[in-house]
Coordinates of C-alpha atoms and ligand atoms in Angstrom, one line a residue:
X22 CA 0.0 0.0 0.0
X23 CA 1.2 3.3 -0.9
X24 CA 1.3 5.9 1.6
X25 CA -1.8 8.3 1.1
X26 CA -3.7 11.5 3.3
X27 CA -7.6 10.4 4.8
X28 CA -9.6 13.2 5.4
X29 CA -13.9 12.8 6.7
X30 CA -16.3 15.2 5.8
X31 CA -19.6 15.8 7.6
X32 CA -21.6 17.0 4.8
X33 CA -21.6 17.3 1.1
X34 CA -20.5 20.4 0.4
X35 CA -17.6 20.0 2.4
X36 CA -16.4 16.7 0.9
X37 CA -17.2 18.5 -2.5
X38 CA -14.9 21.5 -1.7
X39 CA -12.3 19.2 -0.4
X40 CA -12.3 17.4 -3.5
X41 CA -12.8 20.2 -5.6
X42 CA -9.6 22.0 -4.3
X43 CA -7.1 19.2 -4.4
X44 CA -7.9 17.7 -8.1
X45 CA -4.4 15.9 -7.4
X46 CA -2.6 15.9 -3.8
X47 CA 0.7 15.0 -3.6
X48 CA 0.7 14.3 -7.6
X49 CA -1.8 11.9 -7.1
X50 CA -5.7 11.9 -7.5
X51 CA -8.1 12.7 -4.7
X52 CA -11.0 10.2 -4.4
X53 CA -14.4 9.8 -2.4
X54 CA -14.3 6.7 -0.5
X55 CA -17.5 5.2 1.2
X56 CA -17.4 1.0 1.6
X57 CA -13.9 1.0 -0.3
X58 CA -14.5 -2.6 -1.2
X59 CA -13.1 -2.3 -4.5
X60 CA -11.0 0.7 -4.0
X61 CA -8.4 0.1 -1.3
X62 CA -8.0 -3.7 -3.1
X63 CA -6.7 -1.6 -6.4
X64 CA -4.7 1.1 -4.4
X65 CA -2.8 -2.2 -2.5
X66 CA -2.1 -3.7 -6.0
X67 CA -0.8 -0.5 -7.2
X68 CA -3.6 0.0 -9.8
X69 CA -4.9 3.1 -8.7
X70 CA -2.9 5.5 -6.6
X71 CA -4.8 8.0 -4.6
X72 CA -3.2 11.0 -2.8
X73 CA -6.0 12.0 -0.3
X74 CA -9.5 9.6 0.2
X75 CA -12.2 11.8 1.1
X76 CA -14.7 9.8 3.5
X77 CA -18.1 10.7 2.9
X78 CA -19.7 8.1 5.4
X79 CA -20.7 10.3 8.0
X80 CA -22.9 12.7 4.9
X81 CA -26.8 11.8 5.2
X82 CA -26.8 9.8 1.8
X83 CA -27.7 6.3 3.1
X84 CA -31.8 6.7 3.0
X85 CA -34.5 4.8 1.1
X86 CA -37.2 6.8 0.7
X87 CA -40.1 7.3 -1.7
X88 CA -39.3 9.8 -4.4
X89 CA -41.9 11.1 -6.9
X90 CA -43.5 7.4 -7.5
X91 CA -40.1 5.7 -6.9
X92 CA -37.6 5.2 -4.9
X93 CA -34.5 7.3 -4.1
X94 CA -31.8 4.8 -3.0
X95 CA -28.8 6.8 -1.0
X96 CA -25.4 6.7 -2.3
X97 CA -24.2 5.2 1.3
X98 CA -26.8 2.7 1.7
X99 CA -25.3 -0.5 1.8
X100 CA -25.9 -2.8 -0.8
X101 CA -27.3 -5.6 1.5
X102 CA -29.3 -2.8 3.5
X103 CA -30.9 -2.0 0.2
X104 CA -31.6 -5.2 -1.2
X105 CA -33.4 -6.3 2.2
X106 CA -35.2 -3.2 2.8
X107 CA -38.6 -3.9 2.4
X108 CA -39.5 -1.0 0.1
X109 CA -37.1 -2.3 -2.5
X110 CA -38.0 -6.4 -2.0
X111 CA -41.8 -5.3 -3.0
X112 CA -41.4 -2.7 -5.7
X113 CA -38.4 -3.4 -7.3
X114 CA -37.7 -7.6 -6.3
X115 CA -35.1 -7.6 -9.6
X116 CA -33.2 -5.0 -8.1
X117 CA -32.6 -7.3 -4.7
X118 CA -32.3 -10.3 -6.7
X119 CA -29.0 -8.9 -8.5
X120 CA -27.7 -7.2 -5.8
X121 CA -27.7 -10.3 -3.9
X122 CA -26.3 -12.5 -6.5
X123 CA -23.0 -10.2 -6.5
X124 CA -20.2 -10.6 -4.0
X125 CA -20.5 -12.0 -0.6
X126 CA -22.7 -11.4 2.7
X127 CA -19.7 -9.6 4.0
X128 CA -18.7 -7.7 1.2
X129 CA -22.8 -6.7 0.4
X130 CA -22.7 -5.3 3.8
X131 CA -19.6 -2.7 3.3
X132 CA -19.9 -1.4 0.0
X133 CA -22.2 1.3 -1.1
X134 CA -24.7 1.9 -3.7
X135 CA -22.5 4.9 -5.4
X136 CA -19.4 2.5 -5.0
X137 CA -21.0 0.1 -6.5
X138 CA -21.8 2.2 -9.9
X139 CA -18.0 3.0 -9.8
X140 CA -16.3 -0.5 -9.4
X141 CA -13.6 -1.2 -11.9
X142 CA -13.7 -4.5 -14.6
X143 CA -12.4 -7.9 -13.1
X144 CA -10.2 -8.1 -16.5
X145 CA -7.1 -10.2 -14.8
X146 CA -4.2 -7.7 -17.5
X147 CA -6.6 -4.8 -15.5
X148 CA -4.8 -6.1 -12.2
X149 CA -1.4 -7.6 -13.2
X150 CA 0.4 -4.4 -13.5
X151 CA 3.4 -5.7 -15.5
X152 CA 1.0 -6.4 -18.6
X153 CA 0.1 -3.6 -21.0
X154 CA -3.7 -2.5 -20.7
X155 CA -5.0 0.8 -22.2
X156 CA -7.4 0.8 -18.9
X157 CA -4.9 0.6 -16.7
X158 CA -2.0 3.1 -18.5
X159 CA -3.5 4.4 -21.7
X160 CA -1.5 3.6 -25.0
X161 CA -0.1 0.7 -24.0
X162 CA -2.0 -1.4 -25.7
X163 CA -4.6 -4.7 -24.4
X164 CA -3.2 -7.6 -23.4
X165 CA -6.7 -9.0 -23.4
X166 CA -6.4 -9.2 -27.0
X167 CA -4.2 -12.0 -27.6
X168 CA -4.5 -13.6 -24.6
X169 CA -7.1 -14.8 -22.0
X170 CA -10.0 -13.6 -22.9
X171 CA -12.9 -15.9 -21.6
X172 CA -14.8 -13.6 -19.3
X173 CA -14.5 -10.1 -21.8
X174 CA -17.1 -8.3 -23.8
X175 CA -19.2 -9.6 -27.1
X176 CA -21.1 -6.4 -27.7
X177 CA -19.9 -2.8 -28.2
X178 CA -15.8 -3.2 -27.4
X179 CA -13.0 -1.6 -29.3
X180 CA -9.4 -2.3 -30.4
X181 CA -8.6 -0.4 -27.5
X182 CA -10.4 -2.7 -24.8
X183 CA -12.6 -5.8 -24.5
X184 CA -13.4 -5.5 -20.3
X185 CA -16.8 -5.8 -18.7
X186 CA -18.0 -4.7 -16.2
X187 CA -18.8 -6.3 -13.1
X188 CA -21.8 -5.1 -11.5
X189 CA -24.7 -7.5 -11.1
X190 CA -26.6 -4.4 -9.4
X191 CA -25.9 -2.6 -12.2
X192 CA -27.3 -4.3 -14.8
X193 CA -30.7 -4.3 -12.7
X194 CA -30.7 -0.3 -12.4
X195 CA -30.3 -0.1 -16.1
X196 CA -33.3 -2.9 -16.8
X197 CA -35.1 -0.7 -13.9
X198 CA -34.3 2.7 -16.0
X199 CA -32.9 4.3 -12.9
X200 CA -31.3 8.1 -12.7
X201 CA -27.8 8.4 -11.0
X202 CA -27.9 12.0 -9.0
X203 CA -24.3 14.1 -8.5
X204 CA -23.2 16.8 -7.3
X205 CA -20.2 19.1 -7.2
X206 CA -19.3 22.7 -7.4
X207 CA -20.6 23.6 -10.4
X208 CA -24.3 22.3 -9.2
X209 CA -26.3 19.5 -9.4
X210 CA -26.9 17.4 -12.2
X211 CA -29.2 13.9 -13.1
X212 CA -27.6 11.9 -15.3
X213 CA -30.0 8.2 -17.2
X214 CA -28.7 5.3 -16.0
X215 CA -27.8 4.5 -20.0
X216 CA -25.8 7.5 -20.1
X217 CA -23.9 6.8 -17.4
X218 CA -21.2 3.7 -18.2
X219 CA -19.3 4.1 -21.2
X220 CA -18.6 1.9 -24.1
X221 CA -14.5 1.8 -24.5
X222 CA -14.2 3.7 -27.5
X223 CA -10.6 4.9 -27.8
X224 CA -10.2 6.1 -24.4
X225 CA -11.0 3.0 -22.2
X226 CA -9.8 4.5 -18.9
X227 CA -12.9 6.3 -18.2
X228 CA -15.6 3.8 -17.3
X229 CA -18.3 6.7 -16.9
X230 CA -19.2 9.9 -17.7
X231 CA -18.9 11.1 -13.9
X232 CA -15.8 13.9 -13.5
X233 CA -13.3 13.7 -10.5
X234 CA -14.8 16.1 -8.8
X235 CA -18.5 14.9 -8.9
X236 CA -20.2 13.1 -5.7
X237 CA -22.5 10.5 -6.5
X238 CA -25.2 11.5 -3.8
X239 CA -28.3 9.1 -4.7
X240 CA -30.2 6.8 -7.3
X241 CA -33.6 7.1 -8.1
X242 CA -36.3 4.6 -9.6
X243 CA -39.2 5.3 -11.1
X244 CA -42.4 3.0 -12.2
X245 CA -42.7 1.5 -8.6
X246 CA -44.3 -1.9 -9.1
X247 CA -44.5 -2.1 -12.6
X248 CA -42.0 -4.7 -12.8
X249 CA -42.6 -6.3 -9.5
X250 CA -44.8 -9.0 -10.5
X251 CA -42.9 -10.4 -13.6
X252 CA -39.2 -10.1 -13.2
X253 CA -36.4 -12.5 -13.0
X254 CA -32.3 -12.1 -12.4
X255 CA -30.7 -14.9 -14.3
X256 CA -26.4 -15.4 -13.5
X257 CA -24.5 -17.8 -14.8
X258 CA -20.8 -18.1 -13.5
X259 CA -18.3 -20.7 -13.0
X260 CA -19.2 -21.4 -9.4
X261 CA -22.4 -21.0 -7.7
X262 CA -21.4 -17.9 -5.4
X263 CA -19.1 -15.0 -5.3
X264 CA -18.0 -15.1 -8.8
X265 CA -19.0 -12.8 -11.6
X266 CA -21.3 -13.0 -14.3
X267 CA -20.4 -14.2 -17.6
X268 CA -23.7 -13.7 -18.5
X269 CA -26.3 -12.3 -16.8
X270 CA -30.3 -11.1 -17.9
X271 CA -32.3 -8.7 -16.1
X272 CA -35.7 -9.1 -16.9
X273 CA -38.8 -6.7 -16.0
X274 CA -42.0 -7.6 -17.4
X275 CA -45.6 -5.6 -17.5
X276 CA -48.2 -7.8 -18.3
X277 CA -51.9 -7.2 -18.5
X278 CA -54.9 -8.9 -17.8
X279 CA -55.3 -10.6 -21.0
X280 CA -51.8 -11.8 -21.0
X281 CA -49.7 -9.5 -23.6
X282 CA -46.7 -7.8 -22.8
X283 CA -47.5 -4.1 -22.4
X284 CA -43.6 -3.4 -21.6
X285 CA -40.5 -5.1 -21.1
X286 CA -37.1 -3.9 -19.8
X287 CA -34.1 -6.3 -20.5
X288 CA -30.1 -5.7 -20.1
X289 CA -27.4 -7.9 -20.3
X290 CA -24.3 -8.4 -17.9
X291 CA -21.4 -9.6 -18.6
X292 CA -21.1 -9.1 -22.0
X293 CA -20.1 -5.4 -22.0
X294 CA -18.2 -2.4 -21.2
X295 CA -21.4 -0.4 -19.5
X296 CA -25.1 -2.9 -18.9
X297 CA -26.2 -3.8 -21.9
X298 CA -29.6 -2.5 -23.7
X299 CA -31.5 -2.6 -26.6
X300 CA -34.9 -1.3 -27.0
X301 CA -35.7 -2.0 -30.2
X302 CA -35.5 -5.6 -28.7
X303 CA -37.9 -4.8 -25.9
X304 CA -40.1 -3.4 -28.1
X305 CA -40.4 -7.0 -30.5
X306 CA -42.4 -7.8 -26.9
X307 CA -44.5 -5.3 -26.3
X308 CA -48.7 -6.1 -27.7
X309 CA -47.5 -9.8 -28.0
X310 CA -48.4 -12.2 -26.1
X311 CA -45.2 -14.7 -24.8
X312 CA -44.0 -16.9 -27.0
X313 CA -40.7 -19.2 -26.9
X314 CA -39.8 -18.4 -30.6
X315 CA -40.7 -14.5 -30.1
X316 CA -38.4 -14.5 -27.0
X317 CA -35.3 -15.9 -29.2
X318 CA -36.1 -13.0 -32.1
X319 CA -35.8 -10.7 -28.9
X320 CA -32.5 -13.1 -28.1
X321 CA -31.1 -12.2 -31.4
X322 CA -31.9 -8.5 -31.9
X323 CA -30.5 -8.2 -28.2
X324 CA -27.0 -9.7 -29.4
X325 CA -27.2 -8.1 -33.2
X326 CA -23.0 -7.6 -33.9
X327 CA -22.2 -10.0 -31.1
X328 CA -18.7 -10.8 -31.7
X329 CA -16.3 -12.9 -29.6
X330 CA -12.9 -13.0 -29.5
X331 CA -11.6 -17.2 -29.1
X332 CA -12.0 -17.8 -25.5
X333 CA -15.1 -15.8 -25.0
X334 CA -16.7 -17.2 -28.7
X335 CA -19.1 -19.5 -26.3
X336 CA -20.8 -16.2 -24.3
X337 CA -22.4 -15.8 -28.0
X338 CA -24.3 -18.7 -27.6
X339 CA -25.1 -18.9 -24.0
X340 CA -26.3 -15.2 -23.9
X341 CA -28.8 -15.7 -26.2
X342 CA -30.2 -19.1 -23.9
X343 CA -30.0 -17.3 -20.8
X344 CA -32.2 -14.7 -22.4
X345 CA -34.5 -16.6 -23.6
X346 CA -34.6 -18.6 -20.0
X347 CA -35.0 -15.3 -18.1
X348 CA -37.8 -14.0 -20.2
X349 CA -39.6 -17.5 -19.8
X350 CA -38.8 -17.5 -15.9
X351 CA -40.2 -13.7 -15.5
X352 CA -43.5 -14.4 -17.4
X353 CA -43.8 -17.4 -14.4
X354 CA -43.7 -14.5 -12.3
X355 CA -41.0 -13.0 -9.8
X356 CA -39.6 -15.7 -7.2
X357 CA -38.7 -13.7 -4.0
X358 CA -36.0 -14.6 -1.7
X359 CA -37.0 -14.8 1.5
X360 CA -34.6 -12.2 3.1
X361 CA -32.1 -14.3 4.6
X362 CA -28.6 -13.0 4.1
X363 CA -27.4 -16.7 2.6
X364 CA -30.5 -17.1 -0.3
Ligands
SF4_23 FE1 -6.9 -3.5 -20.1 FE2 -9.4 -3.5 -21.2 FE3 -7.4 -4.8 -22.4 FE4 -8.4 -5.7 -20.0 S1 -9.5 -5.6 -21.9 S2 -6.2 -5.5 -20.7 S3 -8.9 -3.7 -19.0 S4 -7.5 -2.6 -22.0

């Protein structure tokens, strides 16, 4: 671990100006830290260096509360906090269902909603600092290219880099159509879930569209309970727990009385730099009733340019299954954990 300044603020505005006024400290950038999970591991591994963390835990961002017919989830709620909370489990159940899916019971309980927006890719060239990666130290080039490449992106990756990212909560938000909310000197600003990750384009270091200085101070959800009732998380991974996605399918369905879709939300994980969307595929769904062979058109416009790169050829093929298995498994209706920290 490098040596490094910790400073705590006790409201926004002051962990903005402290920010703000030290864009680098000691030649080195000045973060926000909250649950740290992923953080501290890249500062130890010499990834990221950091000159001064700013903690913004004691800053009254860790609510769930109604907001204008949704939820606003604080940016320091805890991820198992917020999947549990009973708000959440009844109005949004795919948005519990992915967060638990991701990490561990011990890591769910330390890292924050904002943090978990920000976390860097798992790509293994990401974390061996002695191998060229554009992420890491752009221009170097992507070792991911010609070498292991069986957990990187399908859809919407560049010469430049071939990561995913790793959320599984993620993924749900963008399904759920959810606003990210910042802040810094300059004001406040909302920014659409879809705008917020980046594809890699030729400048792979920046994961989102989020400046230094901005504080992630809340996510909001709108549509409470439209998806509720028809929604299903679907991860598939090498092991049954703390592993990530290779693929993974959010699926929010609306359906009416007389069984045809009225709306649909779908996004991939796994297969991308930023959640993966299509709405010209949702929209296949919507006025139809559900159908096996209409869920694989949806399967295929999803994955339309899909393209892998040797190791990662088979996520092709195993995307469009899972997709067509979640939309099948949310029409059954939503299966609800039962709250218990080991579901
Ligand atoms: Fe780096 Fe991206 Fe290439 Fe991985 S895929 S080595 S993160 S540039």
């Amino acid at each position: 671990m490098n040596p490094f300044t910790f400073t705590q603020a006790d409201n926004a505005k002051a962990a903005i100006d402290q920010v703000a006024g030290n864009a680098s400290f000691a030649g080195e950038a000045v973060r926000f830290i909250a649950g740290g999970t992923n953080l501290l591991d890249l500062m130890k591994e010499g990834v990221m260096l950091s000159g001064r963390l700013v903690d913004i835990n004691r800053l009254p961002l860790d609510k769930i509360e109604e907001h204008e017919g949704g939820l606003r989830l604080g940016a320091t709620a805890r991820n198992a906090d917020t999947a549990y909370h009973p708000l959440v489990r009844e109005r949004y159940p795919l948005l519990s269902a992915a967060i638990l899916a991701g990490a561990s019971p011990q890591l769910r309980n330390m890292a924050s909603n904002g943090g978990n927006l920000l976390q860097r890719t798992r790509c293994y060239y990401f974390y061996d600092v002695a191998t060229p990666c554009n992420k890491r130290e752009p221009n170097t080039g992507c070792a991911a290219l010609e070498g292991i490449n069986r957990q990187h992106a399908i859809l919407g990756a560049s010469p430049h880099c071939i990561a995913t990212h790793p959320s599984d909560m993620c993924v749900a938000l963008a399904a759920l159509e959810a606003t990210v909310h910042v802040e810094s000197q300059r004001g406040k600003r909302d920014i659409p879930f879809a705008e917020f990750h980046r594809l890699p384009g030729d400048a792979p270091q920046y994961d989102t569209v989020l400046e230094a200085d901005e504080l992630i101070t809340g996510i909001s959800l709108p549509d409470a309970g439209r998806y509720a009732a028809h929604s299903a998380y679907l991860k598939l991974r090498e092991r049954l727990s703390y592993a990530f996605a290779l693929v993974s399918v959010a699926v929010g369905l609306d359906i009416g009385a007389d069984g045809a879709i009225k709306s649909a939300r779908i996004a991939l994980g796994g297969v991308a730099h930023k959640p993966w969307r299509r709405p010209e595929a949702e929209a296949l769904l919507e006025g139809q009733r559900p159908d096996p062979a209409l869920f694989g058109q949806v399967a295929d416009k999803l994955l339309e340019g899909a393209r892998g790169h040797g190791h990662n050829d088979y996520k092709i093929r195993l995307a469009r299954n899972a997709i067509v298995r979640a939309l099948g498994t949310a029409v059954q209706g939503t299966v609800t954990n039962t709250g218990e920290p080991n579901d």
